[in-house]
Coordinates of C-alpha atoms and ligand atoms in Angstrom, one line a residue:
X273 CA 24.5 109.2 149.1
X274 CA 26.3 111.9 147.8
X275 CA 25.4 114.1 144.9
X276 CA 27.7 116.4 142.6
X277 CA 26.9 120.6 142.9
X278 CA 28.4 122.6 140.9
X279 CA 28.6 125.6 143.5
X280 CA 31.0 123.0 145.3
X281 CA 32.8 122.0 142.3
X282 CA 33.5 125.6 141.3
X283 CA 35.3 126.3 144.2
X284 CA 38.9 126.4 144.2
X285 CA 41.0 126.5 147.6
X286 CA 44.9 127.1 148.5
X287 CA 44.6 124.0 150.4
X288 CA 47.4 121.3 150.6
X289 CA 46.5 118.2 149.5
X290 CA 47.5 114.6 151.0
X291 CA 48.9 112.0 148.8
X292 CA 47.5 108.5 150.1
X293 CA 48.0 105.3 149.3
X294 CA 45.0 103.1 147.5
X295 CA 44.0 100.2 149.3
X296 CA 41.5 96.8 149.1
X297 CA 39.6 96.2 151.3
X298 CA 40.7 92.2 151.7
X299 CA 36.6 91.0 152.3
X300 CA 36.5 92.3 148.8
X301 CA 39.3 90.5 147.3
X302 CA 38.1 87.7 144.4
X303 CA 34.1 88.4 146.1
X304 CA 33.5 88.2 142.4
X305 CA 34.9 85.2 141.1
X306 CA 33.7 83.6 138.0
X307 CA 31.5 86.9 137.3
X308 CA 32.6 89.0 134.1
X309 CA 32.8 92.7 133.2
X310 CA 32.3 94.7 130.0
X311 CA 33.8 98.3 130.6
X312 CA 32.7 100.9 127.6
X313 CA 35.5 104.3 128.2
X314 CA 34.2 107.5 126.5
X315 CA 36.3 111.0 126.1
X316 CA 39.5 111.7 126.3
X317 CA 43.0 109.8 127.1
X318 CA 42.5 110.8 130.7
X319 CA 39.1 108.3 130.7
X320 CA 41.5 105.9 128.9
X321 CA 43.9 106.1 131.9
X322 CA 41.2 105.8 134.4
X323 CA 39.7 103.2 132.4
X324 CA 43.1 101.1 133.2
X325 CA 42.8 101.3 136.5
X326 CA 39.0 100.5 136.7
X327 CA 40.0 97.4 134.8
X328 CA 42.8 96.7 137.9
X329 CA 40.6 97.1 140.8
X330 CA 37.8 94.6 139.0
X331 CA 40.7 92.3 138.9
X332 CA 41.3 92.3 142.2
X333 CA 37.5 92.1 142.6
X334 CA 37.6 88.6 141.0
X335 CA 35.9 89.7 137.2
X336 CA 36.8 88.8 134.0
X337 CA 37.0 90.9 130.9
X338 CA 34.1 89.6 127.7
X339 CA 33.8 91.7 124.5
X340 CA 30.2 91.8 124.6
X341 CA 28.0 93.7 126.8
X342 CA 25.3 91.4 126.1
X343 CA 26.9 88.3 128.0
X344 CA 28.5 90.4 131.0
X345 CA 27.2 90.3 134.5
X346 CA 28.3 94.4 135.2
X347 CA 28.5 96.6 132.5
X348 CA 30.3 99.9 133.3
X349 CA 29.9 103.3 131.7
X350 CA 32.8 105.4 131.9
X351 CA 31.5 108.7 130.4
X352 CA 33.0 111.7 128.9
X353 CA 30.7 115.4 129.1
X354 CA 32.5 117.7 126.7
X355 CA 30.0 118.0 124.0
X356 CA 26.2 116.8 123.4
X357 CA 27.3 113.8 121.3
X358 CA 29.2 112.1 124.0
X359 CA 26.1 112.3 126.5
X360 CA 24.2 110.9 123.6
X361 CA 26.3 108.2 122.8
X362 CA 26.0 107.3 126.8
X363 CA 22.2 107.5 127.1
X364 CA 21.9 105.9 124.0
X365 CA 23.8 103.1 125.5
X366 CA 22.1 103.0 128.5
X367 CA 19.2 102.6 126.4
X368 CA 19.8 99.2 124.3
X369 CA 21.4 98.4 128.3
X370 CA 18.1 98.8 129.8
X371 CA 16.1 96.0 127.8
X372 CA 19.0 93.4 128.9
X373 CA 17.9 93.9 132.7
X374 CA 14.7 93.5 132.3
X375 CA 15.1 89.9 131.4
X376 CA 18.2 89.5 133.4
X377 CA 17.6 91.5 136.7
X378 CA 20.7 90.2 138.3
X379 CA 22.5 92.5 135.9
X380 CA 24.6 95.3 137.4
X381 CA 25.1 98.3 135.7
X382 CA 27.3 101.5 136.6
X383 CA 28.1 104.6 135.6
X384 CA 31.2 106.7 136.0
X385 CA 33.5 109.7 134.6
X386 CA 32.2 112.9 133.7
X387 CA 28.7 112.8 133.7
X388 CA 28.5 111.5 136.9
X389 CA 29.6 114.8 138.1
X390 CA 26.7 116.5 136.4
X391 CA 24.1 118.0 138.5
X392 CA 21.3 117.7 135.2
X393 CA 22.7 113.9 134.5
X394 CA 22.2 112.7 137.9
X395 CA 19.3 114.4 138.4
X396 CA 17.9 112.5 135.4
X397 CA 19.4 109.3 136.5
X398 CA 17.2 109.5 139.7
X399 CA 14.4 110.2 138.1
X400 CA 14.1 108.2 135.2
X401 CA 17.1 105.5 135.9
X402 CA 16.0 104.0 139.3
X403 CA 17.5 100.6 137.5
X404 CA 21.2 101.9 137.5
X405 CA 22.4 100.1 140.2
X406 CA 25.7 102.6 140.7
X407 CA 26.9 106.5 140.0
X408 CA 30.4 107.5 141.1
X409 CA 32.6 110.5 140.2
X410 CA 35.7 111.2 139.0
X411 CA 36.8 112.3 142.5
X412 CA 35.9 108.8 144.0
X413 CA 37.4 106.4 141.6
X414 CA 39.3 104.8 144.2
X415 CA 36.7 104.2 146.4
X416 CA 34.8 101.9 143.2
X417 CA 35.0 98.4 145.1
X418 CA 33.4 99.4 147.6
X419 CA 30.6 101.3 145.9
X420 CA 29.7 98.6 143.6
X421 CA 29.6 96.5 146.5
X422 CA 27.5 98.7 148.2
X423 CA 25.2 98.8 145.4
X424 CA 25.4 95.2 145.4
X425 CA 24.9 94.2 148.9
X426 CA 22.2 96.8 149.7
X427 CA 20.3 96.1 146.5
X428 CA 19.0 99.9 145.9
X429 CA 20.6 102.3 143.5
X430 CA 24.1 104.1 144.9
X431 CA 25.7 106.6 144.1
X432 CA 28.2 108.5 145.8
X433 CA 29.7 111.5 143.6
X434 CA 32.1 114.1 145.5
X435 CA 32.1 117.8 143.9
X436 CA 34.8 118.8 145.3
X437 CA 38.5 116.8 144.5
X438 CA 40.1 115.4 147.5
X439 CA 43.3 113.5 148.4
X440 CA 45.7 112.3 145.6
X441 CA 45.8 108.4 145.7
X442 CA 49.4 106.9 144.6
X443 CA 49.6 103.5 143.6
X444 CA 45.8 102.8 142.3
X445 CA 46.4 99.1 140.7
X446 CA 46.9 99.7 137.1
X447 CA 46.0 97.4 134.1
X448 CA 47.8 98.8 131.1
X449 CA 45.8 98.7 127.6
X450 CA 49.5 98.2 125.8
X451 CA 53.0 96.9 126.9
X452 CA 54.9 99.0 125.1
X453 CA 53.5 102.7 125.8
X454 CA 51.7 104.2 128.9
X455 CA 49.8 106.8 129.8
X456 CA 50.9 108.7 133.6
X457 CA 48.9 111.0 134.9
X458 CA 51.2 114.0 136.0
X459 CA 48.3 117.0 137.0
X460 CA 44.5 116.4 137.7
X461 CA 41.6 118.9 137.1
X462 CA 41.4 122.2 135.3
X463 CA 42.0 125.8 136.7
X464 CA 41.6 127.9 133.0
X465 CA 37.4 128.0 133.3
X466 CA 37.5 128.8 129.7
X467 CA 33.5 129.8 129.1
X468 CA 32.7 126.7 126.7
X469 CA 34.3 123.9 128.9
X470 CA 32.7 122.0 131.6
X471 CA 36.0 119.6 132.4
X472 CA 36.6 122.4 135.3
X473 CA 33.6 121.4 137.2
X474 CA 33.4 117.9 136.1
X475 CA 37.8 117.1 136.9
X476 CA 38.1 119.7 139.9
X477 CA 41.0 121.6 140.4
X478 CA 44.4 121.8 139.6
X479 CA 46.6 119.2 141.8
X480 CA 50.2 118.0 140.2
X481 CA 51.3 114.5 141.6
X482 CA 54.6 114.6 143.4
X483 CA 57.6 114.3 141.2
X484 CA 59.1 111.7 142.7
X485 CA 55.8 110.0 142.6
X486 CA 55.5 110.5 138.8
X487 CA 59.8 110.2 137.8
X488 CA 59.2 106.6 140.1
X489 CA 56.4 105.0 138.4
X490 CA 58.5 106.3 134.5
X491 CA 61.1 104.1 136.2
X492 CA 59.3 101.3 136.7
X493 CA 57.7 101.6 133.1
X494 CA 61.1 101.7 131.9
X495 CA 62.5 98.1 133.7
X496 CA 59.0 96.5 132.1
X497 CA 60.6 97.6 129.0
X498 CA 58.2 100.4 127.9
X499 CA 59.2 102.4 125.4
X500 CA 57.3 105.4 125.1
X501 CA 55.1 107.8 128.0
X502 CA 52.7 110.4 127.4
X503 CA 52.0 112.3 130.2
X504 CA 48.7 113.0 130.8
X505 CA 46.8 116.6 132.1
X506 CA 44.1 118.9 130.8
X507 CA 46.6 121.6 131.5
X508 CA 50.1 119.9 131.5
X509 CA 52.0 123.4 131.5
X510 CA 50.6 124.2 135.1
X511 CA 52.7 120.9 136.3
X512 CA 54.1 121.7 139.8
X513 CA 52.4 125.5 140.1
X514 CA 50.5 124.4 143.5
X515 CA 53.2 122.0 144.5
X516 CA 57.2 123.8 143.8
X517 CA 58.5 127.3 143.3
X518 CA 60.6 126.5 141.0
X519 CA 60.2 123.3 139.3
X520 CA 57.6 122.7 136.7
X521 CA 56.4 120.6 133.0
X522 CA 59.9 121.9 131.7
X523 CA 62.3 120.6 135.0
X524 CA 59.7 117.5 135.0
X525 CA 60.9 116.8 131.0
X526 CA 64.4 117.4 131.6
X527 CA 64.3 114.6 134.2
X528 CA 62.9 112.0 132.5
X529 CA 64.6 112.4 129.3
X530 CA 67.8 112.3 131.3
X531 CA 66.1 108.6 132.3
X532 CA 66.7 108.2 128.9
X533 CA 63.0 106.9 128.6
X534 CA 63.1 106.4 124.2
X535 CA 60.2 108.8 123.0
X536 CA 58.3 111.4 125.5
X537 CA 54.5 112.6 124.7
X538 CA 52.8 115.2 126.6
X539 CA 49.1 116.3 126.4
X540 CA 47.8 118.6 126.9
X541 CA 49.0 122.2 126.9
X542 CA 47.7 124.9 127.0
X543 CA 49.0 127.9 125.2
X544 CA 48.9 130.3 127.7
X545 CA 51.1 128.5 130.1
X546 CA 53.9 127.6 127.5
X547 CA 57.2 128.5 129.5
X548 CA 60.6 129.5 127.8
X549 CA 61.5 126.7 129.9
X550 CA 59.7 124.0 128.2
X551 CA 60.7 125.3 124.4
X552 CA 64.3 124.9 125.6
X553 CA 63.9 121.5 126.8
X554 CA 61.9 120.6 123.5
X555 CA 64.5 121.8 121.6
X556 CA 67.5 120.0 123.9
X557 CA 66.6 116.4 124.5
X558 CA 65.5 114.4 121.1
X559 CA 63.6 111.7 123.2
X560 CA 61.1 114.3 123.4
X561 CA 58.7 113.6 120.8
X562 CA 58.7 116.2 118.0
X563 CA 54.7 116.3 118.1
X564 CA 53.0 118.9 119.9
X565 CA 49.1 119.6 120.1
X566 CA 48.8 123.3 120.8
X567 CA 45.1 123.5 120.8
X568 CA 44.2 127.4 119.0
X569 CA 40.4 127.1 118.9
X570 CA 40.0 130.2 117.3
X571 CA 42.0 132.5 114.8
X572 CA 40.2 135.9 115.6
X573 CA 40.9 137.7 118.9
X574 CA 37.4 138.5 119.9
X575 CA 36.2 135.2 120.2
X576 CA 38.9 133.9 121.9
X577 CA 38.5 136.7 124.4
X578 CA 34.7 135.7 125.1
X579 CA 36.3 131.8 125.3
X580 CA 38.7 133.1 127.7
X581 CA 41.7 131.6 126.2
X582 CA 44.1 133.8 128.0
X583 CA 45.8 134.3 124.4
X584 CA 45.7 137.0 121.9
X585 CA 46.0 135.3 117.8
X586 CA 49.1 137.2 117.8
X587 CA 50.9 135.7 120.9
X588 CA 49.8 132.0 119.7
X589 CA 51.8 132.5 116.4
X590 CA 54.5 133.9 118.4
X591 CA 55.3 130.5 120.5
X592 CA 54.0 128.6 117.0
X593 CA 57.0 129.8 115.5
X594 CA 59.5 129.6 118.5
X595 CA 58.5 125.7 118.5
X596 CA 58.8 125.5 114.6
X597 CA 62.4 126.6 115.2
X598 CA 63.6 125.3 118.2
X599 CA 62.7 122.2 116.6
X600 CA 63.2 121.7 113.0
X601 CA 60.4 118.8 111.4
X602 CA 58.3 119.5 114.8
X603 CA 54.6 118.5 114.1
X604 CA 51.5 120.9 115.3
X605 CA 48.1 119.3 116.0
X606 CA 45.5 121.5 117.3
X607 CA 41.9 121.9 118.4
X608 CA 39.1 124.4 116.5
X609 CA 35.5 125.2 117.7
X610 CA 33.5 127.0 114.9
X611 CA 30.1 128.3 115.8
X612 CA 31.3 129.5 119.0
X613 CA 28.2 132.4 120.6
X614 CA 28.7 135.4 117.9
X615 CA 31.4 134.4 115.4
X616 CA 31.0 136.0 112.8
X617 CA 31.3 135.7 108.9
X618 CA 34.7 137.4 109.6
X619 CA 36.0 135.7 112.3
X620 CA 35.4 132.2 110.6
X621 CA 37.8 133.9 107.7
X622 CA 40.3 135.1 111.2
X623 CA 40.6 131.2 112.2
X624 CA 40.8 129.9 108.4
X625 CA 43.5 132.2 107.9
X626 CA 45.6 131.2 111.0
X627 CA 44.7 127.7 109.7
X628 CA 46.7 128.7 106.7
X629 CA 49.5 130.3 108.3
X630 CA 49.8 127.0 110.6
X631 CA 49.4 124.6 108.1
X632 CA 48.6 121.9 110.8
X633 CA 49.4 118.0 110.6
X634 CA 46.6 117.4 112.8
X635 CA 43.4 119.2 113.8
X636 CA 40.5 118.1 115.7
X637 CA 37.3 120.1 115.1
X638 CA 34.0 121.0 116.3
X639 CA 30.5 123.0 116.3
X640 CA 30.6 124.4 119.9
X641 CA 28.2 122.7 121.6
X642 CA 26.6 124.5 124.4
X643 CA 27.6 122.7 128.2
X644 CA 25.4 122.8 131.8
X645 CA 26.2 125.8 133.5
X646 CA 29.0 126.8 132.0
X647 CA 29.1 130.8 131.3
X648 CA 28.9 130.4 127.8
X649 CA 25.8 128.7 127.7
X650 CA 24.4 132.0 128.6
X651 CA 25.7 134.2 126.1
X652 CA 23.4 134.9 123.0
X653 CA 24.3 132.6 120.2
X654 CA 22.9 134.4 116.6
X655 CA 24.4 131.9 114.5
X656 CA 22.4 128.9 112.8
X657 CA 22.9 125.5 113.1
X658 CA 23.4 125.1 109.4
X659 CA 26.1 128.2 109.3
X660 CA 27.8 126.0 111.7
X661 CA 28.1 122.7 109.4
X662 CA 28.8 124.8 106.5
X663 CA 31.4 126.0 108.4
X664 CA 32.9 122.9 110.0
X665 CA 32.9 121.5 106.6
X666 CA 34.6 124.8 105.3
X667 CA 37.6 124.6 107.8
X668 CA 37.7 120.3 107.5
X669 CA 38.2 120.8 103.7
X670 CA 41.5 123.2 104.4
X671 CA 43.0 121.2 107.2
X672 CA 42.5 117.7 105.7
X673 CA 44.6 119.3 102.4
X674 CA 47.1 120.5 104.8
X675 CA 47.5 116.7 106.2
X676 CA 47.9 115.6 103.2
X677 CA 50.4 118.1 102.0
X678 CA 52.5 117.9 105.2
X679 CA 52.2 114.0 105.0
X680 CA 53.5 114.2 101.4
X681 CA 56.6 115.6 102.6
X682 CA 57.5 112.6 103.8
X683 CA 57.2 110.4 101.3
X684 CA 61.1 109.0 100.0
X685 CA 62.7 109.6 104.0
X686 CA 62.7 106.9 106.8
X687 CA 61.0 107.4 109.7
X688 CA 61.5 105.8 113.1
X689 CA 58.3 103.9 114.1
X690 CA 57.1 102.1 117.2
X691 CA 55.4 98.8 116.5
X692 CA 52.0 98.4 117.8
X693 CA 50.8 95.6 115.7
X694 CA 49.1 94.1 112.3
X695 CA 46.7 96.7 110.9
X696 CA 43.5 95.9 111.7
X697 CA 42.6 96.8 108.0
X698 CA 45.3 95.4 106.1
X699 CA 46.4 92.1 107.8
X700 CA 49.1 91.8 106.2
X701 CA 51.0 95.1 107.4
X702 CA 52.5 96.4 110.3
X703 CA 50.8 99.7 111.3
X704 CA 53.2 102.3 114.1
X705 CA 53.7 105.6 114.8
X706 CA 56.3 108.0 113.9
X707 CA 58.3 110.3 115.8
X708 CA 56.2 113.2 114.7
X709 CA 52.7 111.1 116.1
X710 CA 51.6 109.7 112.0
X711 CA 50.3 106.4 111.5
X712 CA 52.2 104.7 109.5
X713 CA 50.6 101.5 107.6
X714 CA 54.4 99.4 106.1
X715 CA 54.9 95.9 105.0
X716 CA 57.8 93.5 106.6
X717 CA 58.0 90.0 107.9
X718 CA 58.2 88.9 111.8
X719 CA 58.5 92.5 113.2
X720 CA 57.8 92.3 116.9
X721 CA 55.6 94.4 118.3
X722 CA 56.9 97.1 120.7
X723 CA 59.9 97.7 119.2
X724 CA 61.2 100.8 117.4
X725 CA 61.9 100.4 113.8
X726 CA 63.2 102.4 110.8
X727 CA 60.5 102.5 108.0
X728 CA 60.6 104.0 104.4
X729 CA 58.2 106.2 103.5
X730 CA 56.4 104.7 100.4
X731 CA 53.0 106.8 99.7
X732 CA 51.2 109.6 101.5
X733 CA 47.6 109.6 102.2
X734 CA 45.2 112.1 104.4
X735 CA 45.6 110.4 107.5
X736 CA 48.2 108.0 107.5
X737 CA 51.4 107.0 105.4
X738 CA 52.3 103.8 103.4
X739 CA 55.8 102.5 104.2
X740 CA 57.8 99.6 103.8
X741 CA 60.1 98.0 106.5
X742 CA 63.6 99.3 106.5
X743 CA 65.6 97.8 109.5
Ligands
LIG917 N1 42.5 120.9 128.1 C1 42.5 121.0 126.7 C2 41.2 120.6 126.0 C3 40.4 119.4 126.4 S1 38.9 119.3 125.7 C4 42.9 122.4 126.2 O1 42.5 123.3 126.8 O2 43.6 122.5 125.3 C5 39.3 118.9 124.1 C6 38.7 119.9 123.1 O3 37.3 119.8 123.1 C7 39.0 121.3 123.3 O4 40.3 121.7 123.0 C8 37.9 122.0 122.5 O5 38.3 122.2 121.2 C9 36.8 121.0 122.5 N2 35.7 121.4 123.4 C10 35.7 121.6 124.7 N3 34.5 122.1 125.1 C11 33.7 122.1 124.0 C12 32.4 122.6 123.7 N4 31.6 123.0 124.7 N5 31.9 122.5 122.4 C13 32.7 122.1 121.4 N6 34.0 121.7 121.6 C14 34.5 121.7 122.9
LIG918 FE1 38.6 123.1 129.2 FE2 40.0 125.3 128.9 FE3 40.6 123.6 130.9 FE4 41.1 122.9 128.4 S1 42.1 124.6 129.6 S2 40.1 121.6 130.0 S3 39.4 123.8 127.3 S4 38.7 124.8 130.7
LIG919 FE1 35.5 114.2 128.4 FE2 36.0 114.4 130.9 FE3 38.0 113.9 129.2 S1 34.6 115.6 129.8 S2 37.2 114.9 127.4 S3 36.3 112.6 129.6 S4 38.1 115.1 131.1

């Protein structure tokens, strides 16, 4: 058994990392036949991502995919830590999970992601969970055949969590969600330690995969016939800093829009490490998508100090504007926390202003919500829970206008849009994405999905745009 520690996980070493290869053990291979899985993926893309390759290795393991958790034989959580809501939503399942096994004992459940690497969750899973059959972390995720057949064999709860990250595993069987865009992981963990955020301790330290690892796996996206990547990182701008001198995110971009891969996605950067570099590179190849998310979350300088954001409100505006320029019709998402320990009345005004200035076509926001052992958690927090929704809903009333207005903008051009399928509200449209990263909801006959096509822009609402099919 191993168990997470934060002390551990804090730690972060100049040591070289191996790159090793993922491998079945072949006892394990089909074990499972005839047995069926339901996999629930909380958080962020990242989970998504792991998510696919959870779904590979169960594959191998001989399980089918069902709908319903109520008619699987393993249910999997694959969990997400970064506010109290998404541990909720976890328990809460693990709840309505816990009456199914106790008239169908042969049920085996598991947990993974980022609460498992939660001293406090597994602490509580031991204590009051005994029925879990399996915990593994985010460090480990290779290693889940043989845990859940661990767990199954020896008939007792497992769970084997590492705090600390270890090799980097190439070629981890992969079952995509789509066929026509992919998610590849380019940098794992988090160095920034910014006082709110517990992905740090939970995603370990910062370790970029090889490029040729990364610009070889684009490749073979590209002879399945994908058409768009987003590469994945909760710090994409520190691409190659413990690996190169001299090649990072920008010489990564370069080289695969010379692949001439059609549309490029990146998330997520950070402010603070936003290169020259990269801006050039946004600016020079137009297969890199014109959609940014540059997360601010705060306009006034004091808080972002206590955050530890690295950035002064001033220097965010500065590369805000570079990006504007370099490319015209670029679109800027970002991410707010309101309610952080000791905003003020004043510094709620400092982000609503900046909000202003930006004039965002995306935001995603939220009451801070205080995270295990993080520094933050400590500091003294004077502000109400009720100032806090009056504020979210202060600052959700100016960005959602801003959506709008941006989206309105649009309405009369023709926008280049990758099929992904009928809307699941309307049946009969199409719905796709632009260039700029805005659902698009358009009307049109025998469109196939995956493809790129042009679309005219027919209405604009909040959160998505009408449009018709163009060619
Ligand atoms: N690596 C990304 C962020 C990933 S987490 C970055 O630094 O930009 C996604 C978002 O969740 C963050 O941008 C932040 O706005 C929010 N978040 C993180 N920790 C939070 C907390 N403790 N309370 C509320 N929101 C939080
Ligand atoms: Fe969290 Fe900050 Fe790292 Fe983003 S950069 S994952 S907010 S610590
Ligand atoms: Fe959540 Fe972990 Fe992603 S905490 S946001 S699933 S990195």
């Amino acid at each position: 058994m191993h168990l997470p520690n934060y002390k551990e996980a804090k730690k972060r070493e100049k040591m070289p990392y191996q790159t090793v290869d993922y491998q079945l053990n072949s006892s394990l291979k089909n074990k499972y036949q005839g047995k069926t899985y339901f996999l629930k993926t909380y958080g962020c893309q990242m989970n998504e991502h792991d998510s696919e390759n959870i779904k590979a290795m169960l594959l191998e393991l001989g399980f089918l995919e069902v709908e319903s958790y109520e008619v699987a034989d393993l249910i999997l959580l694959n969990t997400c830590s970064i506010r109290e809501n998404a541990h909720n939503k976890a328990f809460g399942m693990l709840g309505r999970v816990k009456h199914l096994k106790e008239t169908r004992p042969n049920l085996i459940v598991g947990m993974c992601g980022c609460m498992a690497q939660e001293e406090g969750v597994v602490d509580e899973i031991r204590k009051k969970y005994q029925w879990l059959n399996f915990v593994f972390g985010t460090h480990n995720l290779y290693d889940f055949p043989n845990i859940l057949d661990k767990a199954v064999e020896e008939k007792k709860q497992t769970i084997e969590v590492y705090s600390c990250d270890l090799d980097i595993v190439e070629n981890t069987p992969v079952v995509r969600d789509r066929t026509y865009k992919a998610y590849v992981n380019i940098i794992y963990g988090c160095n920034k330690f910014c006082t709110y955020c517990i992905v740090p301790y939970t995603r370990g330290s910062e370790r970029s995969r090889k490029r040729e690892d990364v610009l070889k796996e684009i490749k073979d996206l590209m002879d399945s016939g994908y058409q768009e990547v987003t590469l994945l990182g909760q710090n994409v701008n520190a691409y190659g800093k413990d690996l190169y001198e001299d090649y990072g995110l920008g010489e990564l971009l370069g080289d695969i829009a010379k692949m001439k891969v059609p549309r490029i996605r990146f998330v997520t950067s950070h402010p603070w490490d936003f290169t020259d570099r990269m801006i050039e590179v946004i600016g020079k190849y137009p297969n890199i998508m014109p959609s940014i998310h540059l997360p601010v979350q705060s306009g006034a300088n004091c808080i972002l100090k206590k955050m530890g954001r690295r950035y002064t409100k001033e220097s965010y505006l500065e590369l805000f504007d570079k990006l504007k320029k370099v490319r015209p019709g670029i679109a800027i998402s970002t991410d707010i926390i309101v309610g952080f320990p000791g905003e003020s009345e004043e510094d709620f005004k400092d982000t609503l202003d900046l909000v202003k200035y930006c004039k965002y076509d995306n935001a995603f926001t939220f009451i801070y919500s205080p995270r295990e052992n993080t520094p933050a958690a400590k500091f003294l927090d004077n502000v109400s829970l009720t100032v806090k929704e009056e504020r979210l809903y202060q600052l959700n009333e100016v960005v959602n206008q801003y959506f709008l207005e941006n989206n309105k903008k649009l309405v009369g051009k023709y926008e280049k849009v990758l099929v992904e399928g009928r809307s699941p509200k309307k049946k009969d449209m199409y719905f796709g994405y632009t260039e700029s990263n805005k659902l698009v909801n358009f009307t049109g006959d025998h469109i196939s999905v995956g493809t790129i096509v042009e679309v005219k822009i027919t209405d604009a609402k909040t959160w998505s745009l009408d449009g018709e099919f163009y060619g």
